[in-house]
């Protein structure tokens, strides 16, 4: 009798396993547990959790596109689609953003009314520093992106801030990025406050939005490499390294936050303002996920 | 006879475990998330706002009340960062139709607006609680 009872229990457990009853209790729940641990933690714990996030994130793409070399993810969709890559390489022979970079250099070097320049606001005179952005400013308690730093530099020198999506700010950002090509991106998450901002960005990335009910992850992880109409969806890994970009659709340079707003509108979600806390935290999260890749902005995209 | 009894017991236990809340999710790289499934996840399809227009009295005051309720929901959705781009036009069209006395059209638009407003608030709640489900495993 007891034997039969055990047979019954074991049979149930095996069948239940087939239904996925224990999926939630497997080791795969680590990212969830990690995401929920947003309370105060030791810096080494935070770093360990962020490293695990990076491992899971990058591991997803390594498994999905096993033939793609890690370093190539900085080239966005052109790392995945050979036909698009060929066209892109041809475009890059005469980069459409070249004049904008020149304009950016001129703007960067033009003194403000008080005689100072952008170089006075940044480490190393603003040269070869793009890889240090975004970062979490512990004093201000917020994520600082390069474009935000450019405008704060202007404001601290008595100048009006620039629009955040295109135009002069994109040109200045492009010039600064061009001086940082091939520098390693490795943003840190070193405090509770930074971890909170990072987790807010992470939550944004994985949250479904808009009437189409898509998250960033839905398009740029789950269906990355597949086509939406004529376009191949690029991988989320490496998206932050190449901005600002010259998009053929825009016919001009634009910033990452301009692209974020465009993505949100594509899924019929109301976009946030460029350089809003939400988008800055998202950029921070995406940049952390792209650790180990190198800067290659500005670049050209469809 | 006994064997049949034990097989039945096993099947019953299996079904019970599978039906228990949260027990039936199977792990995949990323959970399915097409619009249809998402609509089902958020329970939008279960709302009673899809009622036939003939069930709704074409009364300007009632339509105004529906619009006011929808606007309240829209504010909740927007405040939580989950506003939709589709609602502003709907609201403007509904208000215009109401102003021009096209009650049937105003009613259709206000009902659609209510559905979308409710869906955006449900999406906000759903995302707040379930966003981690999208993390690859």
PDB file of N, CA and C in Angstrom, chain A residues 90-159:
ATOM      1  N   UNK A  90      29.299  50.699 -46.895  1.00  0.00           N
ATOM      2  CA  UNK A  90      29.418  51.630 -48.019  1.00  0.00           C
ATOM      3  C   UNK A  90      29.103  53.059 -47.579  1.00  0.00           C
ATOM      4  N   UNK A  91      28.076  53.176 -46.726  1.00  0.00           N
ATOM      5  CA  UNK A  91      27.715  54.511 -46.213  1.00  0.00           C
ATOM      6  C   UNK A  91      28.868  55.087 -45.391  1.00  0.00           C
ATOM      7  N   UNK A  92      29.491  54.224 -44.603  1.00  0.00           N
ATOM      8  CA  UNK A  92      30.561  54.690 -43.709  1.00  0.00           C
ATOM      9  C   UNK A  92      31.836  55.102 -44.473  1.00  0.00           C
ATOM     10  N   UNK A  93      31.908  54.751 -45.763  1.00  0.00           N
ATOM     11  CA  UNK A  93      33.068  55.196 -46.550  1.00  0.00           C
ATOM     12  C   UNK A  93      33.072  56.714 -46.695  1.00  0.00           C
ATOM     13  N   UNK A  94      31.889  57.286 -46.784  1.00  0.00           N
ATOM     14  CA  UNK A  94      31.749  58.756 -46.808  1.00  0.00           C
ATOM     15  C   UNK A  94      30.710  59.105 -45.746  1.00  0.00           C
ATOM     16  N   UNK A  95      31.123  59.114 -44.488  1.00  0.00           N
ATOM     17  CA  UNK A  95      30.149  59.215 -43.387  1.00  0.00           C
ATOM     18  C   UNK A  95      29.258  60.453 -43.488  1.00  0.00           C
ATOM     19  N   UNK A  96      27.964  60.246 -43.439  1.00  0.00           N
ATOM     20  CA  UNK A  96      27.036  61.377 -43.567  1.00  0.00           C
ATOM     21  C   UNK A  96      27.072  62.311 -42.358  1.00  0.00           C
ATOM     22  N   UNK A  97      27.714  61.869 -41.283  1.00  0.00           N
ATOM     23  CA  UNK A  97      27.777  62.701 -40.071  1.00  0.00           C
ATOM     24  C   UNK A  97      29.062  63.528 -40.009  1.00  0.00           C
ATOM     25  N   UNK A  98      29.885  63.412 -41.035  1.00  0.00           N
ATOM     26  CA  UNK A  98      31.207  64.039 -40.990  1.00  0.00           C
ATOM     27  C   UNK A  98      31.138  65.559 -40.802  1.00  0.00           C
ATOM     28  N   UNK A  99      30.255  66.191 -41.557  1.00  0.00           N
ATOM     29  CA  UNK A  99      30.147  67.660 -41.453  1.00  0.00           C
ATOM     30  C   UNK A  99      29.642  68.068 -40.072  1.00  0.00           C
ATOM     31  N   UNK A 100      28.740  67.255 -39.533  1.00  0.00           N
ATOM     32  CA  UNK A 100      28.208  67.564 -38.191  1.00  0.00           C
ATOM     33  C   UNK A 100      29.304  67.472 -37.138  1.00  0.00           C
ATOM     34  N   UNK A 101      30.206  66.511 -37.318  1.00  0.00           N
ATOM     35  CA  UNK A 101      31.312  66.376 -36.368  1.00  0.00           C
ATOM     36  C   UNK A 101      32.212  67.615 -36.455  1.00  0.00           C
ATOM     37  N   UNK A 102      32.439  68.065 -37.675  1.00  0.00           N
ATOM     38  CA  UNK A 102      33.226  69.291 -37.849  1.00  0.00           C
ATOM     39  C   UNK A 102      32.535  70.480 -37.185  1.00  0.00           C
ATOM     40  N   UNK A 103      31.222  70.570 -37.397  1.00  0.00           N
ATOM     41  CA  UNK A 103      30.455  71.649 -36.750  1.00  0.00           C
ATOM     42  C   UNK A 103      30.583  71.547 -35.232  1.00  0.00           C
ATOM     43  N   UNK A 104      30.509  70.300 -34.755  1.00  0.00           N
ATOM     44  CA  UNK A 104      30.609  70.071 -33.311  1.00  0.00           C
ATOM     45  C   UNK A 104      31.940  70.522 -32.758  1.00  0.00           C
ATOM     46  N   UNK A 105      32.983  70.263 -33.505  1.00  0.00           N
ATOM     47  CA  UNK A 105      34.318  70.683 -33.058  1.00  0.00           C
ATOM     48  C   UNK A 105      34.397  72.211 -32.966  1.00  0.00           C
ATOM     49  N   UNK A 106      33.845  72.859 -33.991  1.00  0.00           N
ATOM     50  CA  UNK A 106      33.842  74.327 -33.991  1.00  0.00           C
ATOM     51  C   UNK A 106      33.067  74.860 -32.788  1.00  0.00           C
ATOM     52  N   UNK A 107      31.878  74.292 -32.561  1.00  0.00           N
ATOM     53  CA  UNK A 107      31.059  74.725 -31.417  1.00  0.00           C
ATOM     54  C   UNK A 107      31.784  74.450 -30.096  1.00  0.00           C
ATOM     55  N   UNK A 108      32.428  73.313 -30.043  1.00  0.00           N
ATOM     56  CA  UNK A 108      33.127  72.913 -28.811  1.00  0.00           C
ATOM     57  C   UNK A 108      34.236  73.902 -28.470  1.00  0.00           C
ATOM     58  N   UNK A 109      34.883  74.398 -29.501  1.00  0.00           N
ATOM     59  CA  UNK A 109      36.035  75.267 -29.272  1.00  0.00           C
ATOM     60  C   UNK A 109      35.674  76.759 -29.219  1.00  0.00           C
ATOM     61  N   UNK A 110      34.445  77.060 -29.608  1.00  0.00           N
ATOM     62  CA  UNK A 110      34.036  78.478 -29.583  1.00  0.00           C
ATOM     63  C   UNK A 110      33.804  78.929 -28.144  1.00  0.00           C
ATOM     64  N   UNK A 111      34.470  79.975 -27.689  1.00  0.00           N
ATOM     65  CA  UNK A 111      34.299  80.410 -26.295  1.00  0.00           C
ATOM     66  C   UNK A 111      32.878  80.910 -26.017  1.00  0.00           C
ATOM     67  N   UNK A 112      32.430  80.707 -24.780  1.00  0.00           N
ATOM     68  CA  UNK A 112      31.153  81.291 -24.335  1.00  0.00           C
ATOM     69  C   UNK A 112      31.370  82.802 -24.178  1.00  0.00           C
ATOM     70  N   UNK A 113      30.288  83.487 -23.852  1.00  0.00           N
ATOM     71  CA  UNK A 113      30.372  84.943 -23.685  1.00  0.00           C
ATOM     72  C   UNK A 113      31.367  85.320 -22.575  1.00  0.00           C
ATOM     73  N   UNK A 114      31.541  84.428 -21.624  1.00  0.00           N
ATOM     74  CA  UNK A 114      32.458  84.741 -20.501  1.00  0.00           C
ATOM     75  C   UNK A 114      33.911  84.344 -20.809  1.00  0.00           C
ATOM     76  N   UNK A 115      34.136  83.861 -22.026  1.00  0.00           N
ATOM     77  CA  UNK A 115      35.498  83.533 -22.437  1.00  0.00           C
ATOM     78  C   UNK A 115      35.894  82.091 -22.204  1.00  0.00           C
ATOM     79  N   UNK A 116      35.110  81.377 -21.407  1.00  0.00           N
ATOM     80  CA  UNK A 116      35.432  79.962 -21.166  1.00  0.00           C
ATOM     81  C   UNK A 116      34.883  79.099 -22.304  1.00  0.00           C
ATOM     82  N   UNK A 117      35.292  77.838 -22.323  1.00  0.00           N
ATOM     83  CA  UNK A 117      34.801  76.915 -23.357  1.00  0.00           C
ATOM     84  C   UNK A 117      34.315  75.623 -22.689  1.00  0.00           C
ATOM     85  N   UNK A 118      33.789  74.746 -23.503  1.00  0.00           N
ATOM     86  CA  UNK A 118      33.347  73.436 -22.984  1.00  0.00           C
ATOM     87  C   UNK A 118      34.511  72.705 -22.321  1.00  0.00           C
ATOM     88  N   UNK A 119      35.682  72.893 -22.868  1.00  0.00           N
ATOM     89  CA  UNK A 119      36.851  72.173 -22.340  1.00  0.00           C
ATOM     90  C   UNK A 119      37.063  72.459 -20.853  1.00  0.00           C
ATOM     91  N   UNK A 120      36.630  73.652 -20.414  1.00  0.00           N
ATOM     92  CA  UNK A 120      36.816  74.004 -19.001  1.00  0.00           C
ATOM     93  C   UNK A 120      35.886  73.220 -18.073  1.00  0.00           C
ATOM     94  N   UNK A 121      34.858  72.633 -18.633  1.00  0.00           N
ATOM     95  CA  UNK A 121      33.866  71.924 -17.802  1.00  0.00           C
ATOM     96  C   UNK A 121      34.184  70.438 -17.621  1.00  0.00           C
ATOM     97  N   UNK A 122      35.003  69.887 -18.506  1.00  0.00           N
ATOM     98  CA  UNK A 122      35.181  68.426 -18.507  1.00  0.00           C
ATOM     99  C   UNK A 122      36.607  68.009 -18.148  1.00  0.00           C
ATOM    100  N   UNK A 123      36.703  66.796 -17.632  1.00  0.00           N
ATOM    101  CA  UNK A 123      38.031  66.211 -17.412  1.00  0.00           C
ATOM    102  C   UNK A 123      38.757  66.133 -18.753  1.00  0.00           C
ATOM    103  N   UNK A 124      40.043  66.224 -18.701  1.00  0.00           N
ATOM    104  CA  UNK A 124      40.892  66.086 -19.893  1.00  0.00           C
ATOM    105  C   UNK A 124      40.466  67.023 -21.025  1.00  0.00           C
ATOM    106  N   UNK A 125      39.922  68.165 -20.641  1.00  0.00           N
ATOM    107  CA  UNK A 125      39.499  69.132 -21.650  1.00  0.00           C
ATOM    108  C   UNK A 125      38.399  68.618 -22.562  1.00  0.00           C
ATOM    109  N   UNK A 126      37.672  67.604 -22.090  1.00  0.00           N
ATOM    110  CA  UNK A 126      36.541  67.085 -22.878  1.00  0.00           C
ATOM    111  C   UNK A 126      36.946  66.128 -23.977  1.00  0.00           C
ATOM    112  N   UNK A 127      38.221  65.839 -24.082  1.00  0.00           N
ATOM    113  CA  UNK A 127      38.704  64.938 -25.139  1.00  0.00           C
ATOM    114  C   UNK A 127      38.875  63.529 -24.569  1.00  0.00           C
ATOM    115  N   UNK A 128      38.427  62.551 -25.353  1.00  0.00           N
ATOM    116  CA  UNK A 128      38.602  61.148 -24.971  1.00  0.00           C
ATOM    117  C   UNK A 128      37.911  60.800 -23.639  1.00  0.00           C
ATOM    118  N   UNK A 129      36.688  61.287 -23.484  1.00  0.00           N
ATOM    119  CA  UNK A 129      35.972  61.033 -22.218  1.00  0.00           C
ATOM    120  C   UNK A 129      34.577  60.445 -22.419  1.00  0.00           C
ATOM    121  N   UNK A 130      34.143  60.262 -23.652  1.00  0.00           N
ATOM    122  CA  UNK A 130      32.782  59.790 -23.918  1.00  0.00           C
ATOM    123  C   UNK A 130      32.480  58.482 -23.173  1.00  0.00           C
ATOM    124  N   UNK A 131      33.500  57.659 -23.054  1.00  0.00           N
ATOM    125  CA  UNK A 131      33.302  56.347 -22.411  1.00  0.00           C
ATOM    126  C   UNK A 131      32.964  56.467 -20.925  1.00  0.00           C
ATOM    127  N   UNK A 132      33.179  57.644 -20.349  1.00  0.00           N
ATOM    128  CA  UNK A 132      32.882  57.831 -18.925  1.00  0.00           C
ATOM    129  C   UNK A 132      31.428  58.230 -18.671  1.00  0.00           C
ATOM    130  N   UNK A 133      30.656  58.350 -19.755  1.00  0.00           N
ATOM    131  CA  UNK A 133      29.239  58.735 -19.643  1.00  0.00           C
ATOM    132  C   UNK A 133      28.370  57.616 -20.168  1.00  0.00           C
ATOM    133  N   UNK A 134      27.203  57.431 -19.560  1.00  0.00           N
ATOM    134  CA  UNK A 134      26.687  58.097 -18.375  1.00  0.00           C
ATOM    135  C   UNK A 134      27.348  57.562 -17.107  1.00  0.00           C
ATOM    136  N   UNK A 135      27.263  58.353 -16.070  1.00  0.00           N
ATOM    137  CA  UNK A 135      27.725  57.889 -14.757  1.00  0.00           C
ATOM    138  C   UNK A 135      26.760  58.379 -13.696  1.00  0.00           C
ATOM    139  N   UNK A 136      26.819  57.768 -12.545  1.00  0.00           N
ATOM    140  CA  UNK A 136      25.945  58.206 -11.453  1.00  0.00           C
ATOM    141  C   UNK A 136      26.707  59.175 -10.571  1.00  0.00           C
ATOM    142  N   UNK A 137      26.202  60.394 -10.486  1.00  0.00           N
ATOM    143  CA  UNK A 137      26.831  61.423  -9.663  1.00  0.00           C
ATOM    144  C   UNK A 137      26.352  61.262  -8.218  1.00  0.00           C
ATOM    145  N   UNK A 138      27.251  60.842  -7.355  1.00  0.00           N
ATOM    146  CA  UNK A 138      26.869  60.563  -5.959  1.00  0.00           C
ATOM    147  C   UNK A 138      26.461  61.833  -5.220  1.00  0.00           C
ATOM    148  N   UNK A 139      27.033  62.952  -5.580  1.00  0.00           N
ATOM    149  CA  UNK A 139      26.700  64.206  -4.900  1.00  0.00           C
ATOM    150  C   UNK A 139      25.316  64.691  -5.302  1.00  0.00           C
ATOM    151  N   UNK A 140      25.057  64.671  -6.602  1.00  0.00           N
ATOM    152  CA  UNK A 140      23.757  65.134  -7.087  1.00  0.00           C
ATOM    153  C   UNK A 140      22.684  64.057  -6.968  1.00  0.00           C
ATOM    154  N   UNK A 141      23.114  62.831  -6.827  1.00  0.00           N
ATOM    155  CA  UNK A 141      22.156  61.727  -6.690  1.00  0.00           C
ATOM    156  C   UNK A 141      21.391  61.444  -7.964  1.00  0.00           C
ATOM    157  N   UNK A 142      22.036  61.570  -9.119  1.00  0.00           N
ATOM    158  CA  UNK A 142      21.342  61.319 -10.383  1.00  0.00           C
ATOM    159  C   UNK A 142      22.334  60.875 -11.456  1.00  0.00           C
ATOM    160  N   UNK A 143      21.769  60.313 -12.507  1.00  0.00           N
ATOM    161  CA  UNK A 143      22.587  59.876 -13.636  1.00  0.00           C
ATOM    162  C   UNK A 143      22.916  61.092 -14.504  1.00  0.00           C
ATOM    163  N   UNK A 144      24.175  61.215 -14.855  1.00  0.00           N
ATOM    164  CA  UNK A 144      24.614  62.306 -15.723  1.00  0.00           C
ATOM    165  C   UNK A 144      25.015  61.721 -17.072  1.00  0.00           C
ATOM    166  N   UNK A 145      24.322  62.159 -18.097  1.00  0.00           N
ATOM    167  CA  UNK A 145      24.672  61.745 -19.466  1.00  0.00           C
ATOM    168  C   UNK A 145      25.565  62.821 -20.077  1.00  0.00           C
ATOM    169  N   UNK A 146      26.168  62.499 -21.202  1.00  0.00           N
ATOM    170  CA  UNK A 146      27.054  63.481 -21.834  1.00  0.00           C
ATOM    171  C   UNK A 146      26.273  64.731 -22.269  1.00  0.00           C
ATOM    172  N   UNK A 147      25.098  64.518 -22.836  1.00  0.00           N
ATOM    173  CA  UNK A 147      24.314  65.671 -23.312  1.00  0.00           C
ATOM    174  C   UNK A 147      23.867  66.551 -22.142  1.00  0.00           C
ATOM    175  N   UNK A 148      23.518  65.919 -21.044  1.00  0.00           N
ATOM    176  CA  UNK A 148      23.134  66.705 -19.856  1.00  0.00           C
ATOM    177  C   UNK A 148      24.328  67.512 -19.357  1.00  0.00           C
ATOM    178  N   UNK A 149      25.498  66.886 -19.353  1.00  0.00           N
ATOM    179  CA  UNK A 149      26.712  67.578 -18.892  1.00  0.00           C
ATOM    180  C   UNK A 149      27.046  68.751 -19.809  1.00  0.00           C
ATOM    181  N   UNK A 150      26.813  68.570 -21.113  1.00  0.00           N
ATOM    182  CA  UNK A 150      27.074  69.662 -22.063  1.00  0.00           C
ATOM    183  C   UNK A 150      26.180  70.861 -21.738  1.00  0.00           C
ATOM    184  N   UNK A 151      24.900  70.578 -21.513  1.00  0.00           N
ATOM    185  CA  UNK A 151      23.989  71.695 -21.221  1.00  0.00           C
ATOM    186  C   UNK A 151      24.257  72.313 -19.855  1.00  0.00           C
ATOM    187  N   UNK A 152      24.617  71.502 -18.889  1.00  0.00           N
ATOM    188  CA  UNK A 152      24.929  72.071 -17.567  1.00  0.00           C
ATOM    189  C   UNK A 152      26.186  72.937 -17.646  1.00  0.00           C
ATOM    190  N   UNK A 153      27.085  72.542 -18.518  1.00  0.00           N
ATOM    191  CA  UNK A 153      28.280  73.354 -18.749  1.00  0.00           C
ATOM    192  C   UNK A 153      27.869  74.712 -19.304  1.00  0.00           C
ATOM    193  N   UNK A 154      26.973  74.672 -20.267  1.00  0.00           N
ATOM    194  CA  UNK A 154      26.501  75.938 -20.851  1.00  0.00           C
ATOM    195  C   UNK A 154      25.837  76.807 -19.792  1.00  0.00           C
ATOM    196  N   UNK A 155      24.947  76.197 -19.032  1.00  0.00           N
ATOM    197  CA  UNK A 155      24.194  76.968 -18.034  1.00  0.00           C
ATOM    198  C   UNK A 155      25.109  77.546 -16.956  1.00  0.00           C
ATOM    199  N   UNK A 156      26.105  76.764 -16.580  1.00  0.00           N
ATOM    200  CA  UNK A 156      27.011  77.256 -15.528  1.00  0.00           C
ATOM    201  C   UNK A 156      27.896  78.391 -16.047  1.00  0.00           C
ATOM    202  N   UNK A 157      27.909  78.536 -17.372  1.00  0.00           N
ATOM    203  CA  UNK A 157      28.677  79.636 -17.959  1.00  0.00           C
ATOM    204  C   UNK A 157      27.768  80.722 -18.528  1.00  0.00           C
ATOM    205  N   UNK A 158      26.532  80.707 -18.069  1.00  0.00           N
ATOM    206  CA  UNK A 158      25.609  81.782 -18.432  1.00  0.00           C
ATOM    207  C   UNK A 158      24.990  81.658 -19.808  1.00  0.00           C
ATOM    208  N   UNK A 159      25.061  80.469 -20.402  1.00  0.00           N
ATOM    209  CA  UNK A 159      24.483  80.271 -21.740  1.00  0.00           C
ATOM    210  C   UNK A 159      23.141  79.546 -21.630  1.00  0.00           C
TER     211      UNK A 159
END
